[in-house]
């Protein structure tokens, strides 16, 4: 109560135009709270607005990245039991043909995105960055990779040629390798 | 006899010259205590220091000079970096060739060497500076806040170096950055390959995917390409230096305001 | 000759060298009075005298001179980008010795009631001009000269133009991040690449707020702040500098481990077949199928991690860290112990990997959540 009282008297004194307010005179509490909250709210709103604009600015609507789907020759070009590295450099896929299926493995390590090397003698893909190893079918078995390599959508076009679409991925741990789009019966 | 007198006369003449006095306010021969004090006070750069210091504070065995050297190397990096910008174009098409030309087509093309080795050296001097500050207990009150600023400066130094790593656009560059960017993609919730990101979805619509996550914001693309090179270039040359300068100003200011260099009380 | 090299190759394997360093560490940098007594008793403190310094440097230099005669060693050490790390090793060892020598000298003076050397110096005041300015000038000129010589002697490396489809083997991060890259072998990216760097940064920032020991501010001392220095040096020397050195010199093709005198064979076969804790728990120990419910499947791991971060701090507060708890109080202690346990999880995970081939304690690849 005593505090309030002194505030009121101070307030009255400032209204008297002959008396200059001194530096250590407290500001009226009610108007302080009012102006402070308006000030902070405006500041926060401004910050949030600019923050949103800047954040959204980092994500453009159009991306100029290479085409994501391509043709990969005819199924008969691939030998049973072998890993084809022909398209690795250009499109980043291995085409693997086993006794019944053909599928396209992404050449991107699921650990941190390095490109593993196919080592025919050891019958595995080995990543040079942190030593992850994958079996021929893409299942991880050593090193830090947390999950198997991803497979891309693979299909035949009207001419009987293989078409691979990199925009659609299939992950084994989600059970997606059973999806008929993820392999070709050969 | 006349020779040394002549020299003396000449020197006195120079000191009375209007141009000389305009530049060197304290005068040419600084002999008195008062003049020595004035040199520090009159010079904006020396004014970073106090006029007088306790003796332990100037001894190399106490300071190791590492903080000062970090700042000096930062200046070397700024100068050589600006010079490198004259020839370097941050595009996938030109970047590598420009770097090759720097050593083959530019006379005395040592700028890139000095820049690179300075960058390595700065990381080392900053670490050793931090080590010294720890070993002398200089982070203790009242210098806690400045220690925090110092840690941020250390992180910024490594980020500066990291962004610079991509610019030569060689194999070392893109794979180091690919690994770094994939770590960003593994950030919880805001990275597309991070834990919890798949929870931020309504039905089938994923909000955090490979074109809308932390990794994308860093690279300006799904993988290390044109966008990443430009973003890293801008951050390396303007963005991070600006931030690091701000923190350095605060760091130096706080050294003075927290009572100067630490010492036994 | 060859036998010495083979021996060094064998003991430099992280399983051996890391264990040896951890075991030796607390006798060289004792964290408490007990270790300090043993440290004195074994006369290890002699390392931080002039004689000790000469011995350390002779050993380091003899090792490098001996090593340089080996082709494989020479190839790694003289690679231009690795030169700073050799310099770093020397500088860290030098400044470690330099600071601890002063610290032990000061400890002796304090015991004799004389106060640290710095206090003696501080009585005298000097002027910045010229007493400080000339030191700064010498330092700047020598570093500028050093950089020029360095730049003339060693060209900045430039590899093949960037090729997004071929990763170099091995692919290494910048050397100052190799500690993190080494952690990536043992932890998932979100932990090694995001959580750990954040924790390291916050941990460093919190040092002045956790260390409430007011002694030893503004002068070198070891005895007055044994625990603080010991913990700091453990992280800085063992978990940072040591891991960087390992990552630079001893990690070869396919990120396999190679001794310093070993040929970097791309086809070196290292069996790294790892299992998750859940597989070990259900399939090996109980001979059952993995439960299909994810939470049930990972329950052992969750319990273990929960106990490690939830129960262990309480147990430690009553036992090993009783004094620390009393000194720090509950809030400081909680922050301190959580940071400490997260940091120590790195060596723990290393040993789990080496000893039991454990890959993840909690493994939910469906949600990219692995610990």
mmCIF file of C-alpha atoms in Angstrom, chain B residues 30 33 35-37 39-40 46 49-66 68-69 72-73 76 96 99-100 110 112-114 116-121 123-124 127-128 130-141 143-145 147-148 151-152 154-155 158-162 165 168-172 174-176 179 182-184 186-188 192-199 223-224 262-265, chain C residues 80-81 84-85 87-88 91-92 95-96 98-100 102-103 116-119 121-122 124-133 135-136 139-141 143-144 146-148 150-152 154-168 171-177 180-181 184 189-190 192-194 201 204-209 211 213-221 225 228-229 232-233 236 240-241 244 366-369:
data_model
loop_
_atom_site.group_PDB
_atom_site.id
_atom_site.type_symbol
_atom_site.label_atom_id
_atom_site.label_comp_id
_atom_site.label_asym_id
_atom_site.label_seq_id
_atom_site.Cartn_x
_atom_site.Cartn_y
_atom_site.Cartn_z
ATOM 1 C CA UNK B 30 58.954 8.838 -26.784
ATOM 2 C CA UNK B 33 56.562 8.224 -18.761
ATOM 3 C CA UNK B 35 54.545 10.167 -23.466
ATOM 4 C CA UNK B 36 54.408 6.397 -23.142
ATOM 5 C CA UNK B 37 51.020 6.637 -21.525
ATOM 6 C CA UNK B 39 50.890 6.615 -27.054
ATOM 7 C CA UNK B 40 48.420 4.038 -25.781
ATOM 8 C CA UNK B 46 46.397 0.244 -28.784
ATOM 9 C CA UNK B 49 44.696 -2.380 -24.014
ATOM 10 C CA UNK B 50 44.734 -0.586 -20.722
ATOM 11 C CA UNK B 51 47.631 1.824 -20.241
ATOM 12 C CA UNK B 52 49.192 -0.063 -17.396
ATOM 13 C CA UNK B 53 49.258 -3.782 -16.708
ATOM 14 C CA UNK B 54 50.500 -5.978 -13.878
ATOM 15 C CA UNK B 55 53.754 -7.543 -15.008
ATOM 16 C CA UNK B 56 52.549 -11.167 -15.116
ATOM 17 C CA UNK B 57 50.017 -10.154 -17.765
ATOM 18 C CA UNK B 58 52.627 -9.311 -20.381
ATOM 19 C CA UNK B 59 54.708 -12.423 -19.778
ATOM 20 C CA UNK B 60 54.545 -14.992 -22.570
ATOM 21 C CA UNK B 61 54.730 -17.813 -20.055
ATOM 22 C CA UNK B 62 51.376 -16.679 -18.686
ATOM 23 C CA UNK B 63 49.458 -15.650 -21.818
ATOM 24 C CA UNK B 64 51.175 -17.804 -24.465
ATOM 25 C CA UNK B 65 50.086 -14.962 -26.826
ATOM 26 C CA UNK B 66 47.443 -17.313 -28.164
ATOM 27 C CA UNK B 68 46.258 -12.160 -29.676
ATOM 28 C CA UNK B 69 47.670 -14.485 -32.314
ATOM 29 C CA UNK B 72 46.137 -11.636 -35.887
ATOM 30 C CA UNK B 73 45.620 -14.804 -37.918
ATOM 31 C CA UNK B 76 45.616 -12.487 -42.189
ATOM 32 C CA UNK B 96 37.676 -25.917 -59.465
ATOM 33 C CA UNK B 99 41.434 -22.723 -57.826
ATOM 34 C CA UNK B 100 43.836 -24.416 -60.238
ATOM 35 C CA UNK B 110 50.706 -18.129 -52.572
ATOM 36 C CA UNK B 112 45.603 -19.874 -51.223
ATOM 37 C CA UNK B 113 48.456 -21.564 -49.381
ATOM 38 C CA UNK B 114 48.671 -18.788 -46.803
ATOM 39 C CA UNK B 116 44.648 -22.522 -45.952
ATOM 40 C CA UNK B 117 47.537 -22.892 -43.531
ATOM 41 C CA UNK B 118 46.370 -19.835 -41.596
ATOM 42 C CA UNK B 119 42.960 -21.436 -41.273
ATOM 43 C CA UNK B 120 44.503 -24.590 -39.828
ATOM 44 C CA UNK B 121 46.709 -22.528 -37.564
ATOM 45 C CA UNK B 123 41.918 -23.523 -35.202
ATOM 46 C CA UNK B 124 45.031 -24.610 -33.279
ATOM 47 C CA UNK B 127 42.155 -24.294 -29.005
ATOM 48 C CA UNK B 128 45.394 -23.481 -27.224
ATOM 49 C CA UNK B 130 41.054 -21.917 -24.573
ATOM 50 C CA UNK B 131 43.402 -24.434 -22.985
ATOM 51 C CA UNK B 132 45.463 -21.655 -21.400
ATOM 52 C CA UNK B 133 42.359 -19.854 -20.143
ATOM 53 C CA UNK B 134 41.206 -23.087 -18.553
ATOM 54 C CA UNK B 135 44.554 -23.908 -16.971
ATOM 55 C CA UNK B 136 44.827 -20.486 -15.348
ATOM 56 C CA UNK B 137 41.238 -20.681 -14.121
ATOM 57 C CA UNK B 138 40.475 -17.473 -15.964
ATOM 58 C CA UNK B 139 36.874 -18.496 -16.632
ATOM 59 C CA UNK B 140 36.027 -18.089 -12.964
ATOM 60 C CA UNK B 141 33.893 -15.172 -11.788
ATOM 61 C CA UNK B 143 34.626 -13.849 -16.392
ATOM 62 C CA UNK B 144 31.961 -16.570 -16.873
ATOM 63 C CA UNK B 145 30.155 -14.684 -19.608
ATOM 64 C CA UNK B 147 34.184 -17.717 -21.428
ATOM 65 C CA UNK B 148 30.796 -18.471 -22.997
ATOM 66 C CA UNK B 151 33.214 -21.016 -26.676
ATOM 67 C CA UNK B 152 30.880 -19.540 -29.302
ATOM 68 C CA UNK B 154 35.553 -21.397 -31.082
ATOM 69 C CA UNK B 155 32.496 -22.958 -32.711
ATOM 70 C CA UNK B 158 35.375 -24.203 -36.922
ATOM 71 C CA UNK B 159 32.251 -23.304 -38.915
ATOM 72 C CA UNK B 160 34.256 -20.737 -40.878
ATOM 73 C CA UNK B 161 36.793 -23.398 -41.661
ATOM 74 C CA UNK B 162 34.089 -25.927 -42.509
ATOM 75 C CA UNK B 165 36.289 -26.461 -47.068
ATOM 76 C CA UNK B 168 37.772 -25.633 -53.915
ATOM 77 C CA UNK B 169 35.096 -28.037 -55.159
ATOM 78 C CA UNK B 170 37.356 -31.058 -55.166
ATOM 79 C CA UNK B 171 36.671 -34.559 -53.901
ATOM 80 C CA UNK B 172 37.839 -33.713 -50.380
ATOM 81 C CA UNK B 174 32.171 -32.331 -51.434
ATOM 82 C CA UNK B 175 32.512 -35.494 -49.401
ATOM 83 C CA UNK B 176 33.368 -33.709 -46.193
ATOM 84 C CA UNK B 179 28.892 -36.081 -44.467
ATOM 85 C CA UNK B 182 23.756 -35.668 -43.723
ATOM 86 C CA UNK B 183 24.356 -35.069 -40.055
ATOM 87 C CA UNK B 184 22.099 -32.024 -40.347
ATOM 88 C CA UNK B 186 19.684 -36.487 -38.942
ATOM 89 C CA UNK B 187 18.698 -33.665 -36.578
ATOM 90 C CA UNK B 188 15.797 -34.773 -34.400
ATOM 91 C CA UNK B 192 14.270 -35.731 -42.765
ATOM 92 C CA UNK B 193 16.410 -38.669 -41.617
ATOM 93 C CA UNK B 194 16.293 -37.733 -37.950
ATOM 94 C CA UNK B 195 14.286 -39.331 -35.164
ATOM 95 C CA UNK B 196 10.786 -37.951 -34.801
ATOM 96 C CA UNK B 197 10.575 -36.309 -38.217
ATOM 97 C CA UNK B 198 8.052 -38.880 -39.450
ATOM 98 C CA UNK B 199 5.809 -37.941 -36.533
ATOM 99 C CA UNK B 223 22.520 -32.914 -52.296
ATOM 100 C CA UNK B 224 25.769 -30.962 -52.441
ATOM 101 C CA UNK B 262 42.991 -12.494 -15.207
ATOM 102 C CA UNK B 263 45.516 -12.606 -12.443
ATOM 103 C CA UNK B 264 46.007 -13.655 -8.846
ATOM 104 C CA UNK B 265 44.038 -11.536 -6.434
ATOM 105 C CA UNK C 80 50.363 -31.641 -46.501
ATOM 106 C CA UNK C 81 46.996 -31.621 -44.762
ATOM 107 C CA UNK C 84 49.134 -29.286 -38.959
ATOM 108 C CA UNK C 85 48.210 -32.328 -36.893
ATOM 109 C CA UNK C 87 52.345 -29.619 -35.308
ATOM 110 C CA UNK C 88 49.254 -29.839 -33.111
ATOM 111 C CA UNK C 91 52.152 -27.951 -29.496
ATOM 112 C CA UNK C 92 49.646 -29.724 -27.265
ATOM 113 C CA UNK C 95 51.846 -26.501 -23.719
ATOM 114 C CA UNK C 96 50.594 -29.293 -21.509
ATOM 115 C CA UNK C 98 54.536 -25.853 -19.965
ATOM 116 C CA UNK C 99 51.332 -25.215 -18.033
ATOM 117 C CA UNK C 100 51.759 -28.120 -15.643
ATOM 118 C CA UNK C 102 54.262 -23.761 -13.862
ATOM 119 C CA UNK C 103 51.334 -25.260 -11.974
ATOM 120 C CA UNK C 116 52.092 -18.224 -6.848
ATOM 121 C CA UNK C 117 54.738 -16.794 -9.145
ATOM 122 C CA UNK C 118 52.127 -14.681 -10.900
ATOM 123 C CA UNK C 119 51.333 -12.885 -7.641
ATOM 124 C CA UNK C 121 55.015 -10.535 -10.844
ATOM 125 C CA UNK C 122 51.681 -8.805 -10.417
ATOM 126 C CA UNK C 124 54.969 -4.706 -10.423
ATOM 127 C CA UNK C 125 53.115 -2.651 -13.028
ATOM 128 C CA UNK C 126 54.369 -2.088 -16.562
ATOM 129 C CA UNK C 127 53.237 0.138 -19.402
ATOM 130 C CA UNK C 128 51.611 -1.281 -22.507
ATOM 131 C CA UNK C 129 53.912 0.894 -24.580
ATOM 132 C CA UNK C 130 56.503 -0.487 -24.991
ATOM 133 C CA UNK C 131 56.456 -3.541 -22.685
ATOM 134 C CA UNK C 132 53.484 -5.315 -24.260
ATOM 135 C CA UNK C 133 53.575 -3.829 -27.746
ATOM 136 C CA UNK C 135 56.006 -8.723 -27.488
ATOM 137 C CA UNK C 136 52.943 -8.499 -29.701
ATOM 138 C CA UNK C 139 54.729 -12.635 -32.051
ATOM 139 C CA UNK C 140 52.988 -11.248 -35.119
ATOM 140 C CA UNK C 141 56.139 -11.016 -37.191
ATOM 141 C CA UNK C 143 53.805 -16.006 -37.163
ATOM 142 C CA UNK C 144 53.674 -14.050 -40.424
ATOM 143 C CA UNK C 146 56.159 -18.911 -40.305
ATOM 144 C CA UNK C 147 53.107 -18.775 -42.550
ATOM 145 C CA UNK C 148 55.166 -17.547 -45.470
ATOM 146 C CA UNK C 150 54.964 -22.887 -44.638
ATOM 147 C CA UNK C 151 53.172 -21.635 -47.749
ATOM 148 C CA UNK C 152 56.327 -21.768 -49.854
ATOM 149 C CA UNK C 154 53.949 -26.945 -48.848
ATOM 150 C CA UNK C 155 51.404 -26.374 -51.591
ATOM 151 C CA UNK C 156 47.770 -26.344 -50.572
ATOM 152 C CA UNK C 157 46.387 -29.743 -51.517
ATOM 153 C CA UNK C 158 43.816 -30.033 -54.260
ATOM 154 C CA UNK C 159 42.306 -33.351 -55.175
ATOM 155 C CA UNK C 160 40.396 -34.475 -58.247
ATOM 156 C CA UNK C 161 37.432 -32.309 -59.239
ATOM 157 C CA UNK C 162 34.283 -33.058 -57.292
ATOM 158 C CA UNK C 163 32.490 -36.185 -58.416
ATOM 159 C CA UNK C 164 29.239 -36.943 -56.615
ATOM 160 C CA UNK C 165 29.248 -40.616 -57.596
ATOM 161 C CA UNK C 166 32.669 -41.669 -56.318
ATOM 162 C CA UNK C 167 33.611 -41.321 -52.672
ATOM 163 C CA UNK C 168 37.363 -41.274 -52.081
ATOM 164 C CA UNK C 171 36.758 -40.075 -47.066
ATOM 165 C CA UNK C 172 37.701 -37.914 -44.149
ATOM 166 C CA UNK C 173 36.119 -34.860 -42.619
ATOM 167 C CA UNK C 174 38.328 -31.806 -41.939
ATOM 168 C CA UNK C 175 40.861 -32.868 -39.318
ATOM 169 C CA UNK C 176 39.371 -30.807 -36.483
ATOM 170 C CA UNK C 177 36.126 -32.756 -36.946
ATOM 171 C CA UNK C 180 33.270 -36.367 -34.355
ATOM 172 C CA UNK C 181 33.800 -38.684 -37.303
ATOM 173 C CA UNK C 184 30.119 -41.655 -35.902
ATOM 174 C CA UNK C 189 24.394 -39.509 -36.847
ATOM 175 C CA UNK C 190 21.779 -37.739 -34.741
ATOM 176 C CA UNK C 192 27.344 -38.086 -32.936
ATOM 177 C CA UNK C 193 26.526 -35.239 -35.304
ATOM 178 C CA UNK C 194 23.876 -33.278 -33.467
ATOM 179 C CA UNK C 201 29.247 -26.737 -26.573
ATOM 180 C CA UNK C 204 31.964 -26.007 -22.163
ATOM 181 C CA UNK C 205 29.778 -22.961 -21.612
ATOM 182 C CA UNK C 206 28.586 -24.368 -18.307
ATOM 183 C CA UNK C 207 32.090 -24.975 -16.911
ATOM 184 C CA UNK C 208 32.309 -21.662 -15.007
ATOM 185 C CA UNK C 209 28.871 -22.228 -13.528
ATOM 186 C CA UNK C 211 33.029 -25.261 -11.042
ATOM 187 C CA UNK C 213 35.840 -23.738 -6.544
ATOM 188 C CA UNK C 214 37.018 -20.136 -6.144
ATOM 189 C CA UNK C 215 40.667 -21.089 -5.813
ATOM 190 C CA UNK C 216 43.121 -21.083 -8.682
ATOM 191 C CA UNK C 217 41.771 -18.082 -10.561
ATOM 192 C CA UNK C 218 44.429 -16.190 -12.461
ATOM 193 C CA UNK C 219 47.425 -18.408 -11.894
ATOM 194 C CA UNK C 220 48.594 -21.892 -12.834
ATOM 195 C CA UNK C 221 47.927 -24.497 -10.196
ATOM 196 C CA UNK C 225 41.778 -27.719 -8.656
ATOM 197 C CA UNK C 228 38.420 -29.735 -12.631
ATOM 198 C CA UNK C 229 41.732 -30.074 -14.470
ATOM 199 C CA UNK C 232 38.854 -31.216 -18.553
ATOM 200 C CA UNK C 233 42.064 -32.883 -19.671
ATOM 201 C CA UNK C 236 40.362 -32.535 -24.234
ATOM 202 C CA UNK C 240 39.359 -35.027 -28.591
ATOM 203 C CA UNK C 241 43.088 -34.895 -29.431
ATOM 204 C CA UNK C 244 41.692 -36.783 -33.932
ATOM 205 C CA UNK C 366 11.563 -47.348 -38.571
ATOM 206 C CA UNK C 367 11.760 -43.927 -36.896
ATOM 207 C CA UNK C 368 15.480 -43.334 -37.443
ATOM 208 C CA UNK C 369 15.900 -43.632 -33.704
#
